[in-house]
Amino acid sequence: MNKVLILICSILCTAFSWLWGQHNPGGELLAEDCMEGGSASIMVVDLESGEEVYAFDAFRALPTASIQKFLTTAAVLQTKGPDFQYETIVGYTGHIAQGRLDGNIVVVGSGDPTLGSGYFEDGWDMDKLADTLSAYLEALGVQQIRGNVVIDVSISPGQHVPGGWPWADLGNYYGAGHWGLNIHDNEYRLFFQQNQIQGQPTRILRTLPDVSPFVIHNEVRTGPAGSGDQAYIYAAPYSTSATVRGTIPPGSGSFSIRGSLTNPPQFFGERLKILLEESGVTVSGGIEVTPDPVSSVQILFTISSPPLLEIARVTNYRSVNLYAEALLKLLCEDRNTASQYGCGLDRLEEFWTQNGLDDDQIFYRDGSGLSPRNTASSASFVRALQAVFDDSDWFISLFATLPEMGKDGTLQYMLRGYHGTGRIHAKSGYIGRQRSYMGYMSTEKGRTLAFCVMLDNYNCSSTRMRQRIERFLIALMKE
């Protein structure tokens, strides 16, 4: 009899558990085997009816990671408009006579983060810029420059990386700072010669582009098979050297990682001078990077960036921290501020407060989410999604910057096994044991939902946690 009762209880418990799971899609997501010591903030709302579809601790502020980029891109699109373009000026000062410019070549930076970027086709790389400048100088009969190559970075005064970024990130490509003049995404590629012996020191082959005289001290060794890229570059803005530590996988070929340029305007000026001299124009002076505006510049040509909508799209599709920080600075109109970061953060907070976000639930530390001190609640992000949705023009622009889950950008490998009619356009975030997703969902029954899932300090694998998030989202789409 006891065995029968136990069997019946077991069946009933299983049935109740199954039924609960059908009406509680967050059950597995919040299970203790992954979240016993973690925190979660989840909110899902029907944008048409305002119905709260699901919520768990929705007003708890947690680290945002890269979903912070949604707030930055949405604010700047609404403030500047999708057609805004940066304008970088190339010209000269002084006088031209007898084939000689007695003056300086001047490049006036606009803060454009896309100059020479690999994310855009037909962009202005260093070779195209130098060839265009050489053609203008040839038309003017200039073969010699008695002066300097001057880089005017007055458009972006103050610090170049947010104060809350971890030291271990600054020397790597995702920790690249934003300057008045930026080039090639402010990054370089560092190549190693691999070997097959675990623990054996590696050898640096080269950098692309050549960043000499920048010195890189190599402490990287060979890791175990399948270990992947575990090497990190340590450097800071204005550093003249870096140290690279960690491991790379064994092999017989070359292996590369990406580092951040520590002084992009200086690098740009040095490279431009070399290219000019290779084209036959000698430059007697050196490189001058100035934080003060250069006056009386004779403009030769202007370089326009891609439209802001395209920049915001790359920011969210590829989760480019450099672009997010550049867009944050665009919110600042005060050119006399000591820090455009601080000014931009103030404007970002003001903007979202005016659009209904509770400033007690969201704390801004940068525009990209790389700082672990950015925190917000899922309710705050859903409120931001609602504000955008309620303005049709704003929504059309912002929606175009969000990748479709299972197809595009950083979300292309999610929902690979889902074949229903539901669709999700979203932004993802990931730092260590923190994952976050927020965006718009079209369900199989035609509902339009705004959702935000934030999970912090989970204790299972990242893959396992991501799979649970996928099942949670699929359950919502099927409801």
Short mmCIF file of C-alpha atoms in Angstrom, two decimals, residues 41-45 57-62 64 67-68 70-71 352-353 355-364 375-388 438 450-452 454:
data_model
loop_
_atom_site.label_atom_id
_atom_site.label_comp_id
_atom_site.label_asym_id
_atom_site.label_seq_id
_atom_site.Cartn_x
_atom_site.Cartn_y
_atom_site.Cartn_z
CA SER A 41 15.56 40.24 -13.27
CA ILE A 42 13.00 39.36 -15.95
CA MET A 43 10.07 41.21 -17.45
CA VAL A 44 7.86 40.55 -20.48
CA VAL A 45 5.05 42.92 -21.51
CA ASP A 57 12.13 40.48 -9.58
CA ALA A 58 11.68 42.97 -12.41
CA PHE A 59 12.79 46.00 -10.37
CA ARG A 60 16.13 44.54 -9.26
CA ALA A 61 19.09 46.35 -10.85
CA LEU A 62 21.77 44.02 -12.25
CA THR A 64 23.66 45.30 -18.01
CA ILE A 67 22.34 45.62 -23.75
CA GLN A 68 23.46 49.05 -22.49
CA PHE A 70 20.35 49.81 -26.79
CA LEU A 71 19.94 52.82 -24.52
CA TRP A 352 15.79 58.43 -20.47
CA THR A 353 14.38 60.07 -17.35
CA ASN A 355 11.17 59.16 -21.45
CA GLY A 356 9.84 57.54 -18.30
CA LEU A 357 12.74 55.51 -16.85
CA ASP A 358 13.05 55.49 -13.06
CA ASP A 359 16.52 56.81 -12.23
CA ASP A 360 16.50 54.78 -9.00
CA GLN A 361 16.64 51.57 -11.06
CA ILE A 362 19.32 52.42 -13.60
CA PHE A 363 22.91 53.61 -13.18
CA TYR A 364 24.97 54.74 -16.18
CA THR A 375 23.30 48.39 -13.63
CA ALA A 376 19.61 48.50 -14.48
CA SER A 377 16.42 46.55 -13.90
CA SER A 378 14.59 44.55 -16.54
CA ALA A 379 11.60 46.82 -15.90
CA SER A 380 13.73 49.81 -16.97
CA PHE A 381 14.68 48.19 -20.26
CA VAL A 382 11.10 47.16 -21.00
CA ARG A 383 9.99 50.73 -20.32
CA ALA A 384 12.63 51.93 -22.80
CA LEU A 385 11.40 49.41 -25.38
CA GLN A 386 7.84 50.66 -24.84
CA ALA A 387 8.88 54.31 -25.25
CA VAL A 388 10.56 53.55 -28.57
CA MET A 438 16.31 42.47 -24.42
CA ALA A 450 8.86 43.63 -25.16
CA PHE A 451 11.15 41.47 -23.05
CA CYS A 452 14.28 41.71 -20.94
CA MET A 454 19.06 39.54 -17.02
#
